[in-house]
XYZ file of C-alpha atoms in Angstrom:
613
model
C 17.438 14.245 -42.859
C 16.502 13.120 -39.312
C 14.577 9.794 -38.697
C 12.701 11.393 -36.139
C 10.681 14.270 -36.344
C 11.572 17.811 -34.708
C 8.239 18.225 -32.718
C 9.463 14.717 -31.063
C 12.935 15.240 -30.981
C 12.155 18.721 -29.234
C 9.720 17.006 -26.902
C 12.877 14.380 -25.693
C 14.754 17.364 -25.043
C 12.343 19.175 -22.775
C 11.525 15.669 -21.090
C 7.814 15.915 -21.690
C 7.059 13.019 -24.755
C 4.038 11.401 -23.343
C 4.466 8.471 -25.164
C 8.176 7.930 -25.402
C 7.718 4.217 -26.143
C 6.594 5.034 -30.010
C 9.542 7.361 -30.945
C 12.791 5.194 -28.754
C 13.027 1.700 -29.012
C 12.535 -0.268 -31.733
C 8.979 0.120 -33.787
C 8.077 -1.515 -37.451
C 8.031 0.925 -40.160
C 4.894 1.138 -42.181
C 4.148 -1.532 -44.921
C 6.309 -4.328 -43.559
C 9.450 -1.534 -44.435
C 11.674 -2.707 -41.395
C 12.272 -1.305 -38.411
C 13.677 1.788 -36.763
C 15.769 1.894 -33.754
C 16.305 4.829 -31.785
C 18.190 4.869 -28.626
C 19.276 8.042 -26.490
C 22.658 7.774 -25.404
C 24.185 11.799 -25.538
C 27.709 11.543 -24.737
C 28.014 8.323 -26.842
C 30.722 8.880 -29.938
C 29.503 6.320 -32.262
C 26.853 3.454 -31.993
C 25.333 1.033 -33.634
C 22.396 -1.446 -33.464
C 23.205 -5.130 -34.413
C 21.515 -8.879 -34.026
C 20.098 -11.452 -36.047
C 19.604 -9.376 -38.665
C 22.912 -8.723 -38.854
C 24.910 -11.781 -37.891
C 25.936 -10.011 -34.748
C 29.413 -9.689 -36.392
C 30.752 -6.127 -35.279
C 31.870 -5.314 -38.354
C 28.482 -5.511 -39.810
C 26.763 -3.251 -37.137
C 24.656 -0.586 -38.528
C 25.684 2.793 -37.420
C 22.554 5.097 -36.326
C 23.074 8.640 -37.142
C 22.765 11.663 -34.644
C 19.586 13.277 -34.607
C 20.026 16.331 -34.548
C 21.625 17.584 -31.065
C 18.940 16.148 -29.501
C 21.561 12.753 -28.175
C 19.234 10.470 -29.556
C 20.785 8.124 -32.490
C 18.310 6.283 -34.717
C 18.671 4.254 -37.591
C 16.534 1.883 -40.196
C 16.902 -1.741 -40.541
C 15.216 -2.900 -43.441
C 15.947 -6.657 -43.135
C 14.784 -6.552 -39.913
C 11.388 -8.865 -38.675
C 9.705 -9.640 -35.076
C 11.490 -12.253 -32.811
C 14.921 -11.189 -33.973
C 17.535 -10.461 -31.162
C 19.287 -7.120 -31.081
C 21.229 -4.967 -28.903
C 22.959 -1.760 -29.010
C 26.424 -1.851 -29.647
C 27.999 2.210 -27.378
C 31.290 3.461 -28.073
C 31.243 5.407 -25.214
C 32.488 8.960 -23.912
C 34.894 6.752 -21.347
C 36.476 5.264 -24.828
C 34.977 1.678 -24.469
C 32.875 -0.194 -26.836
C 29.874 -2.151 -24.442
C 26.910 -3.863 -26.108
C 23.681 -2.643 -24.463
C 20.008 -3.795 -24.325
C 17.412 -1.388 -25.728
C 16.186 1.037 -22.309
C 12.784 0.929 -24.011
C 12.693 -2.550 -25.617
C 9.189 -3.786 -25.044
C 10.409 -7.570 -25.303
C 13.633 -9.042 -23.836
C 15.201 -12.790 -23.815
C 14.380 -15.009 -20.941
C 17.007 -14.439 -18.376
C 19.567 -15.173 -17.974
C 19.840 -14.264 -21.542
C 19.439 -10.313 -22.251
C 19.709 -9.226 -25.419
C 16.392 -6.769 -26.419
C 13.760 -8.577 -28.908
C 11.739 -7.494 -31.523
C 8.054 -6.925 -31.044
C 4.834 -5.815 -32.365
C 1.541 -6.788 -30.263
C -1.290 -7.757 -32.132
C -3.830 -8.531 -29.446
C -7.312 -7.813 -29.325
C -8.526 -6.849 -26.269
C -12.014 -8.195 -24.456
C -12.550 -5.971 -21.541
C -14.036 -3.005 -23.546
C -16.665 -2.499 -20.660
C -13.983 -2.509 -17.742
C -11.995 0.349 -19.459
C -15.044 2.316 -20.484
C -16.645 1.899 -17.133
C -12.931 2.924 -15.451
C -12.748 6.439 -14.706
C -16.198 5.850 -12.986
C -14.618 3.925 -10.814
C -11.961 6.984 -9.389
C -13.759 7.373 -6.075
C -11.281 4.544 -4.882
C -11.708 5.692 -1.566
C -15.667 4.820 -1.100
C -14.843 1.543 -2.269
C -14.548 -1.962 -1.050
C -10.459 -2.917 -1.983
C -9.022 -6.498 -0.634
C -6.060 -6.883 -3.004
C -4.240 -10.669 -3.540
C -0.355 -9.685 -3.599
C 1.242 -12.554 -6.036
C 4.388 -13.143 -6.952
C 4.059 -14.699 -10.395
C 6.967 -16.825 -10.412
C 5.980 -18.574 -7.433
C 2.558 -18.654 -6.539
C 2.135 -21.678 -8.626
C 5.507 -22.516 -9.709
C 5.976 -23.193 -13.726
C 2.797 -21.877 -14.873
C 2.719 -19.440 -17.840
C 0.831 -16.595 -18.468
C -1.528 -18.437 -20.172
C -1.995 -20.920 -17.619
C -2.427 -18.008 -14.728
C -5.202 -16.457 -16.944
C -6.688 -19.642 -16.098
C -5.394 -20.818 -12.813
C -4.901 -17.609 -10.853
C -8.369 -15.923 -12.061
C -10.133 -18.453 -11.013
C -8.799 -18.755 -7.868
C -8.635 -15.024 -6.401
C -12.574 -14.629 -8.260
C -13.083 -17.444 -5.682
C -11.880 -16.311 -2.821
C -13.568 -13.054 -3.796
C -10.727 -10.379 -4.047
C -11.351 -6.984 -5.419
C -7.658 -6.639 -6.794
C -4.677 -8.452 -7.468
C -1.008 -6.673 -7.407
C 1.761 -8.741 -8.931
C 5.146 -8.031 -7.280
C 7.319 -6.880 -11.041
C 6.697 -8.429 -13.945
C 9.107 -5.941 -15.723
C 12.434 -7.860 -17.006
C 14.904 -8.394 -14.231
C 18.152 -11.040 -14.611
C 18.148 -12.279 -10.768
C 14.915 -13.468 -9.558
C 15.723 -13.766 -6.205
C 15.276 -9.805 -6.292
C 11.532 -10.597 -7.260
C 11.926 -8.278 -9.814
C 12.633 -5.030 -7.959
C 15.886 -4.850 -10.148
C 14.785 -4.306 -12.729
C 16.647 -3.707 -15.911
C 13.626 -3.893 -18.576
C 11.478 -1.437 -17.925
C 9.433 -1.377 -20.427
C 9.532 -5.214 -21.032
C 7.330 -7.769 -19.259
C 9.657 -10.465 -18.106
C 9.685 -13.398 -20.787
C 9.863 -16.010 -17.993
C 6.274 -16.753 -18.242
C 5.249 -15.793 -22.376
C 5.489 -12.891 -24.152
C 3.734 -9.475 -23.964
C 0.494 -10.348 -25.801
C 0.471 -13.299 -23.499
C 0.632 -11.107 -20.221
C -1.743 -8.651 -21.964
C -4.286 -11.623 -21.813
C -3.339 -12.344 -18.114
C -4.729 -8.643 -17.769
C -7.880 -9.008 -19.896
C -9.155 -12.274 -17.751
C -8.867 -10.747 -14.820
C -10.974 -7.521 -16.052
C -13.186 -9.546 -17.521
C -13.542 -11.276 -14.165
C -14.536 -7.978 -12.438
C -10.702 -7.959 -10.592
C -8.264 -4.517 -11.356
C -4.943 -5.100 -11.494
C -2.429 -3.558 -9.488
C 1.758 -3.703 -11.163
C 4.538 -2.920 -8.463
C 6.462 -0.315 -9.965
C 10.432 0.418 -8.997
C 11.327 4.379 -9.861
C 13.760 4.289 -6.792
C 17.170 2.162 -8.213
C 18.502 0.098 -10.853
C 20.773 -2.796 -10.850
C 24.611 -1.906 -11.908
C 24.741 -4.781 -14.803
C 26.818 -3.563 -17.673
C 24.858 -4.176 -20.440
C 21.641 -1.996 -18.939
C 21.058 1.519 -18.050
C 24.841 2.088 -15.883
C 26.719 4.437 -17.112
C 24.932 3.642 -20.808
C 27.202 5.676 -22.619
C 30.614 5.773 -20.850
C 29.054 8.362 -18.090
C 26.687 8.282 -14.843
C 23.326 8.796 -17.683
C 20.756 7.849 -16.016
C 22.100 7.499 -12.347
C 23.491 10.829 -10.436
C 27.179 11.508 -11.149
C 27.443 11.830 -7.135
C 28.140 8.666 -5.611
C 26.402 10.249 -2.524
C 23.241 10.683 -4.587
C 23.372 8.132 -7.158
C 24.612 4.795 -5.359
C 22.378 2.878 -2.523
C 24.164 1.554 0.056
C 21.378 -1.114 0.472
C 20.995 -2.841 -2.181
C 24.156 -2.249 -4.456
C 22.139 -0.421 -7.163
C 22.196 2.889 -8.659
C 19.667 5.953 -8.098
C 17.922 7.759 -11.055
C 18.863 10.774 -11.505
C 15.297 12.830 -10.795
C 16.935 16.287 -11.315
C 17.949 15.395 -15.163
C 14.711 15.514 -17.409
C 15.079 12.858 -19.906
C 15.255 10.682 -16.642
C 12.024 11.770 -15.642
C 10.743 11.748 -18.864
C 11.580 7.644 -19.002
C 10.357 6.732 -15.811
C 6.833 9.083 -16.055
C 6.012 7.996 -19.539
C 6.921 4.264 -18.489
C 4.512 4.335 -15.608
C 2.069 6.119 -18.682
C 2.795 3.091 -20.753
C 1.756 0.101 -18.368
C -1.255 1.883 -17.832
C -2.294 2.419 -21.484
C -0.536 -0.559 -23.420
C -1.495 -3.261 -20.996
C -5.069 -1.680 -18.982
C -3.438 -1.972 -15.131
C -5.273 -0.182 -12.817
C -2.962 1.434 -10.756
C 0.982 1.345 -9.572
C 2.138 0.865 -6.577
C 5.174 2.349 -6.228
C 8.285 0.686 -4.574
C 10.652 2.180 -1.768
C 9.173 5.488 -1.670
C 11.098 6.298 1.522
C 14.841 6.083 0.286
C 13.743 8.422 -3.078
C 12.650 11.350 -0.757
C 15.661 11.063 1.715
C 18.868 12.409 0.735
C 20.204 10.890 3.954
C 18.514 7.713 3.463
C 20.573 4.867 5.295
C 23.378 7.087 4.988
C 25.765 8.142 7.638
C 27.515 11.283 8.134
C 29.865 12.520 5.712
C 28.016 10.143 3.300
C 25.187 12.449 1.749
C 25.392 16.342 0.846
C 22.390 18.740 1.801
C 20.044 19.998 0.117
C 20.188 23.647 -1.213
C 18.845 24.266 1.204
C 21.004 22.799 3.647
C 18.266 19.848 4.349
C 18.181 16.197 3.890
C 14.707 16.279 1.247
C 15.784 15.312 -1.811
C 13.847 17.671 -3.343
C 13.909 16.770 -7.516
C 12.424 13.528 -6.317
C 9.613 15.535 -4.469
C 9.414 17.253 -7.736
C 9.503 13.928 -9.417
C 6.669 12.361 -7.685
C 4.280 15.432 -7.794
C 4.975 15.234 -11.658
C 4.504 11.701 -11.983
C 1.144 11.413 -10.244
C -0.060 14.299 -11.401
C 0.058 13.065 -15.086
C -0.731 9.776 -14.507
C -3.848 10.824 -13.025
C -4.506 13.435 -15.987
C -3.828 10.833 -18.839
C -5.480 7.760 -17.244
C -8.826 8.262 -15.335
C -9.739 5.829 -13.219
C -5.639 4.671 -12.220
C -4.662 4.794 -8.623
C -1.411 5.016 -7.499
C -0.238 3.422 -4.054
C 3.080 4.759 -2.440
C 5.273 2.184 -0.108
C 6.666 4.647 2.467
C 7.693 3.506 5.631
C 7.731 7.087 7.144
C 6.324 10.059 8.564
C 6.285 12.031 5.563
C 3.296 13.922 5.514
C 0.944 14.397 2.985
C 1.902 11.472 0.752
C -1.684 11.464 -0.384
C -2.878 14.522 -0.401
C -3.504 15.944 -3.706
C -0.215 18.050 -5.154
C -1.935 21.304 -5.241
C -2.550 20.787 -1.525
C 1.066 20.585 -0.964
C 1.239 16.603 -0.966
C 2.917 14.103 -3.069
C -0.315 13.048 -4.611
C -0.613 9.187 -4.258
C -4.411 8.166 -4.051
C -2.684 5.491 -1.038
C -0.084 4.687 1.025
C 0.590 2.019 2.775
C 0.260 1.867 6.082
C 2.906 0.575 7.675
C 2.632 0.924 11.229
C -0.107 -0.557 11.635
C 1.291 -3.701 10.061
C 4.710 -3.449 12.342
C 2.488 -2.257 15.079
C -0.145 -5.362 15.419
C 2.152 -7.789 14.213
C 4.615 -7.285 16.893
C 1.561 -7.530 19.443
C 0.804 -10.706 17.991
C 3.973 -12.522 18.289
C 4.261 -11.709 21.687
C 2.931 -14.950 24.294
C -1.182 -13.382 25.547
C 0.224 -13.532 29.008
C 2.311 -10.384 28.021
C 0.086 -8.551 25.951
C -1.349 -6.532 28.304
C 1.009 -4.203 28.681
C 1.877 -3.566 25.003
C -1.890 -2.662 24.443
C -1.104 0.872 23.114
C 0.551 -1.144 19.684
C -3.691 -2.358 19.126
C -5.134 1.490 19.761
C -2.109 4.259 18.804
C -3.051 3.162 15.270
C -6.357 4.763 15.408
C -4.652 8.025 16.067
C -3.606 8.606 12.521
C -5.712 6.326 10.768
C -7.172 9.454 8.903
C -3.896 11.087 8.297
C -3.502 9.655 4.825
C -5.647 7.488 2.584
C -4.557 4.027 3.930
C -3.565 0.734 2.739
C -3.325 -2.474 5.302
C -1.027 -4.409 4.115
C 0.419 -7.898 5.621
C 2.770 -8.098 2.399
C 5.871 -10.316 1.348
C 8.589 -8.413 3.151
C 6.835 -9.982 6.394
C 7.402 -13.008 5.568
C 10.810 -13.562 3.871
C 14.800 -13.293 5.480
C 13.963 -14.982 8.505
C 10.651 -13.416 9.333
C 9.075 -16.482 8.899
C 5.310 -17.053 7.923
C 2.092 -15.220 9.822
C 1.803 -18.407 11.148
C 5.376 -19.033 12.318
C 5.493 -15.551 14.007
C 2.611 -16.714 16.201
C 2.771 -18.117 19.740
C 1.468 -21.111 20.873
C 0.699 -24.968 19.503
C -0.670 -25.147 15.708
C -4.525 -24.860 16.905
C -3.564 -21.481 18.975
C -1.462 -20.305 15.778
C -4.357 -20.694 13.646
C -6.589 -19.213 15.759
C -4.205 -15.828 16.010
C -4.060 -15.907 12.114
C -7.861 -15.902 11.694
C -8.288 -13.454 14.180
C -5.518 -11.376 12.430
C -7.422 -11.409 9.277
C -10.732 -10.668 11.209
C -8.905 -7.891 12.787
C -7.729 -6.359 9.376
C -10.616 -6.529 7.666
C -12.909 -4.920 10.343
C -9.851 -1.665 10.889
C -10.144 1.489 8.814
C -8.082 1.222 5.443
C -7.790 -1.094 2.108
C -6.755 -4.371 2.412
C -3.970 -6.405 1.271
C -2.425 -10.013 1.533
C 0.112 -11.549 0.363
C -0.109 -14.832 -1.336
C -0.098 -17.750 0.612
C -1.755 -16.658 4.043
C -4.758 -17.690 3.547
C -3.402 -21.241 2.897
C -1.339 -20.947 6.693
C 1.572 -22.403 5.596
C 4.040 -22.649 8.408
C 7.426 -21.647 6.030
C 8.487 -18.194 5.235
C 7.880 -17.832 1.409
C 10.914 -18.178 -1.352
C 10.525 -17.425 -4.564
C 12.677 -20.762 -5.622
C 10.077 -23.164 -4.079
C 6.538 -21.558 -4.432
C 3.536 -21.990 -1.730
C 2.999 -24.529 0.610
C 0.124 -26.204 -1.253
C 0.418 -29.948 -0.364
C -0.121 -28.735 3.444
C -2.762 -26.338 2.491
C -5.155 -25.433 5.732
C -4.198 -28.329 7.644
C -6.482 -28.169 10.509
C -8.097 -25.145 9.460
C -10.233 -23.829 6.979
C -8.378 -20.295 6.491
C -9.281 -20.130 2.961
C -12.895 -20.548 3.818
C -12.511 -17.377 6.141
C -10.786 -15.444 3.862
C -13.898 -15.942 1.257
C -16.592 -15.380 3.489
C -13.794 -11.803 4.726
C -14.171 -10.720 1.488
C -17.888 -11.531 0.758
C -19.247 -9.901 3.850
C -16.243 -6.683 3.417
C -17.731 -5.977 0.234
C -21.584 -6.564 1.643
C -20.615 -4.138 4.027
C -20.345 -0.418 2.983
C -19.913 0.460 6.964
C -16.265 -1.548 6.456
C -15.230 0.864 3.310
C -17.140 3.710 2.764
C -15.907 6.293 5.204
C -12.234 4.793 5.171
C -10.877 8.125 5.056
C -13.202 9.752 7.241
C -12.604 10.218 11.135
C -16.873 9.509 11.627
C -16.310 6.195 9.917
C -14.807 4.979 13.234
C -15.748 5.259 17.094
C -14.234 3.109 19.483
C -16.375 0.814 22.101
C -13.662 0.106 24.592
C -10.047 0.705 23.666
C -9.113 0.499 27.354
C -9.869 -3.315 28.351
C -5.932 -3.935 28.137
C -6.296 -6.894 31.232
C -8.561 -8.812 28.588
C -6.428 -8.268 26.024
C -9.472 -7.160 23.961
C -10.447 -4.274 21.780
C -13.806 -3.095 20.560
C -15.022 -0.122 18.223
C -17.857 0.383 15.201
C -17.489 1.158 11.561
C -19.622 3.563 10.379
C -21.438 3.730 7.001
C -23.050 6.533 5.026
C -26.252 6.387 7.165
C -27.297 5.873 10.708
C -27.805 2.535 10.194
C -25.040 0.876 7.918
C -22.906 -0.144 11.136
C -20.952 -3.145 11.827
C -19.312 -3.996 15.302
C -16.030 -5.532 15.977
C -14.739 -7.348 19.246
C -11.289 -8.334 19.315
C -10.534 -10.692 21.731
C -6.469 -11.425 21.345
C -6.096 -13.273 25.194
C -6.075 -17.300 25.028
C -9.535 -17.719 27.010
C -12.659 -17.472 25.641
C -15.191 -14.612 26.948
C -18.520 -16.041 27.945
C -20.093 -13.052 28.362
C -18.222 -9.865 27.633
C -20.030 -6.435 28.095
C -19.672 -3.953 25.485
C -22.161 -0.552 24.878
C -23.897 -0.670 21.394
C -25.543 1.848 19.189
C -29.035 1.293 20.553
C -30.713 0.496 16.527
C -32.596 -2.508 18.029
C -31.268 -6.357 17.826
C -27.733 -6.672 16.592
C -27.000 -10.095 15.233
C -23.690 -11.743 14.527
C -22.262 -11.738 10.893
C -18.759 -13.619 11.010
C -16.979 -15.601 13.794
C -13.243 -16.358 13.085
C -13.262 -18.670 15.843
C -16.401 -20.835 14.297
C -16.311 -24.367 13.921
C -16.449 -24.058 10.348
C -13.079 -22.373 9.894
C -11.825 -24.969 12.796
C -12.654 -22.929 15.947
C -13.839 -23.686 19.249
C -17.319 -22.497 17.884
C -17.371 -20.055 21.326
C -19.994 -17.177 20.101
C -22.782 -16.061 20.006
C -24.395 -17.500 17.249
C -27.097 -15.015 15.849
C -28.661 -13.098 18.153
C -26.783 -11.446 20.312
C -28.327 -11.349 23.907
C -28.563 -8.481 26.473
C -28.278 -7.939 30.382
C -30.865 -6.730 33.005
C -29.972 -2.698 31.930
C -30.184 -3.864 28.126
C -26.722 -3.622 27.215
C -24.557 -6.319 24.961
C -22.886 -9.448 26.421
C -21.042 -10.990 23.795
C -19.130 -14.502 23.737
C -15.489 -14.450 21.565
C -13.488 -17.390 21.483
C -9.816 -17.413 21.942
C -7.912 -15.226 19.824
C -11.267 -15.032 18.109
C -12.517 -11.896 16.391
C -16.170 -11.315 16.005
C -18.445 -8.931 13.612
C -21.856 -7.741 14.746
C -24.296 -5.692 12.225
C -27.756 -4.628 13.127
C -30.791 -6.706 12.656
């Protein structure tokens, strides 16, 4: 008799068991009866499951028994409790014996330990009005978003999860973002990958508490009014031998092609997206985030290299297509699948693709032909206006078309702005660092940056640690800069009063995705070095200006044509005393010329926002 039922056991086999998590893995039997194991490994010839419970000795494994032909092996452990260590001991079809952590083990050891560990949450969730209110909240789109990008391990360094329910939510609710997104928190043995090698999917890492303990991370921050964003890696897996490679003596979950199933990046393996128990552990892992632990959305890693078969390949190192392309078209097929359940199963999630090409329609909606994201990140515009930036303002004038060719596709896709942490690690340096000039000028180009961002068409996002304008590149080994924190400038008082007046301001976030939320002023005034446009809200009157002004002079009085509503009035000055500015502007009122059109005053570098009266 199987110790799994058919209607399961048929559901593993088609790849559709929407909750894979309660049927692999390990999961208590009723009444305090043990537990059961269950473990998927086809082309294994024997294995057993062994730990604390059963001195580890290999002799005293427990063998599982086949279920069926289904590949899956299961077995009972009545001795068994929570917090006991186990793993899976594979004889595999290759003839070796390896001992393997569970693939769906929802607890793991603290690296650089691995074996799997027994767990059963018990938590009692607080944000009952967040989740009910949740799929109200869909229209992602017509909403403010400025997301805080943290990398748990480092933002403050030693802190638990515990401690960042405390620490962290207090801190982004101050600053006033709409969203965090941590960089993985699924279990990973090297942290200087950040955890985007992951080898626990379904685990969060134990570095910083258990489960229950991240599970309360989550609940603060709902209860705080902030969603919660998870980075998400379907793209590769690290080749360690006691994870997912080659789990049973063959290529299992990675492609048996080396061409398909290797990156030539980053050393790691490629899922096998054509192969639907593959599929099947990645969708209903991206299912179980979302459900056992109430994140918001996923934004999912390295896009890009899963929908290139010739992705930093050379030739004679991929195969085509069927079609004799380079589309690797089972992860097209992957993606549709996976957003579109996602976004059946869990109203209110959005998910957020990273990918760094012209693909089109990664958020269009699948049965318009697109991937279906809800987002994408958007990044040209970050390559774009940060190479501007670095370059000295004597020079900028002729690179002016890396401010404006932006706005050309800013309504091709539902857009996120990110300045993330792959700008600022390997030699990038900091936002600051990248920035010409002595320390005041720096600053000055980083507040305007921000300004910038904030006021362009799309989400925002930053990355930990900018808003404190450190001058070092981030590591993960030595955590932010905060003994130096804003030294001669107040960048964390900008960033507040960014987000307070962004989320005031429907004009900055309600037509993201619309072509009339956006009409340029003066995109031409490249011998200035200064751009100029309006955001556009739902009515006539919910506008807000922006003047760019990225030379190293101040402009006294700068012309620019305004929606004639009456007296416009200036709203935020990143060049204002208060943040450490020169305090050039125009402080309130703006005033008006002999024919009645705008002069405005922007410091250097500065950035200023104008709203009507």
């Amino acid at each position: 008799m199987n110790l799994i039922g058919d209607l399961d056991l048929y559901l593993i086999g088609e790849g559709r068991h929407e909750r894979l998590w309660k049927v692999l893995g390990a999961n208590p039997e009723p009444e305090g009866s043990g537990w059961r194991f269950a473990v998927w490994a086809p082309n294994a010839r024997e294995v057993q499951v062994i730990g604390d419970f059963s001195g580890w000795w290999p002799d005293d494994g427990i063998p599982m028994r086949p279920q069926g032909d289904s590949g899956v092996w299961a077995a009972t452990v009545p001795d068994a409790v929570a917090g006991q260590r186990y793993r899976y001991r594979v004889h595999g079809a290759d003839g070796r014996w390896t001992y393997r952590a569970d693939p769906l083990a929802v607890a793991a050891q603290c690296p650089p330990e691995n074996a799997s560990v027994l767990f059963s949450s018990d938590y009692t969730w607080n944000d009952e009005s967040w989740m009910g209110t949740r799929g109200k909240r869909a229209d992602h789109h017509a909403r403010p978003m400025s997301t805080y990008e943290v990398h748990l391990g480092s933002w403050r360094p030693g802190l638990s999860y515990k401690e960042l329910a405390d620490e962290l939510v207090a801190y982004v609710t101050d600053l006033g973002f709409t969203h965090v997104e941590f960089l993985p928190v699924m279990e990973h043995p090297f942290g200087g990958s950040w955890g985007y090698q992951i080898t626990g999917f379904y685990a969060p890492t134990a570095r910083f508490g258990d489960p229950d303990q991240f599970r309360h991370l989550v609940d603060r921050l709902h209860q705080a009014g902030v969603s919660v964003l998870l980075d998400w890696v379907p793209a590769h897996f690290p080749r360690d031998e006691w994870a997912l490679a080659r789990f049973d003596g063959t290529p299992l979950y990675e492609h048996e092609d080396p061409q398909r199933g290797e990156h030539p990046d980053w050393g790691t393996l490629v899922f096998n997206y054509g192969r639907r128990e593959v599929r099947n552990f990645l969708i209903a892992n991206a299912r179980y985030w979302c459900e056992e632990f109430h994140v918001d959305g996923l934004r999912v890693d390295a896009v890009a290299s899963m929908l290139y078969l010739d992705y930093s390949r050379g030739d004679g190192q991929w195969s085509p297509n069927i079609h004799g392309g380079n589309t690797y078209l089972e992860a097209v097929d992957f993606l549709q699948e996976l957003n579109t359940a996602v976004y059946a199963d869990q109203p209110g999630i959005l998910t957020i693709a990273e990918e760094s090409t012209a693909w089109p329609g990664v958020s269009r909606p699948v049965d318009a032909g697109g991937l279906g994201f809800g987002m994408k990140w958007n990044m040209g515009w970050m390559h774009d206006t940060l190479e501007y930036l670095q370059k000295d303002p004597s020079h900028r004038s002729y690179h002016h078309a890396q401010l404006t060719w932006p706005s050309c596709y800013a309504f091709d896709e539902q857009w996120v702005l990110p300045l993330s942490h792959d700008e600022v690690v390997h030699g990038k340096r900091s936002l600051m660092g990248k920035l010409p000039g002595d320390r005041w000028q720096r600053l000055a180009g980083l507040r305007g940056l921000l300004g910038y961002m904030y006021a362009f068409p799309g989400k925002k996002l930053l990355f930990m640690g900018a808003e404190l304008a450190g001058e070092s590149e981030w590591s993960e080994q030595f955590g932010l800069d905060w003994a130096h924190a804003d030294y001669h400038g107040d960048v964390r008082g900008l960033v507040r009063d960014l987000n307070r007046i962004y989320r005031e301001s429907a004009a900055l976030w309600a037509r993201d995705t619309e072509p009339g939320g956006f009409s340029w002023i003066d995109p031409h005034d490249s011998g200035s070095n200064t751009v100029s446009f309006v955001r556009h809200g739902k009515t006539s009157k919910k506008l807000l200006a922006c003047v760019a002004n990225f030379s190293g002079i101040p402009l006294h009085a700068h012309p620019i044509t305004l929606p004639r509503t009456g007296a416009w009035v200036e709203v935020l000055n990143t060049d204002a005393e208060v943040y450490g500015g020169s305090g050039v502007g125009n402080m309130g009122r703006i005033r008006t010329d002999a024919e009645g059109n705008a002069v405005v005053a922007v410091g250097p570098y500065g950035v200023v926002w104008f709203a009507p009266a």
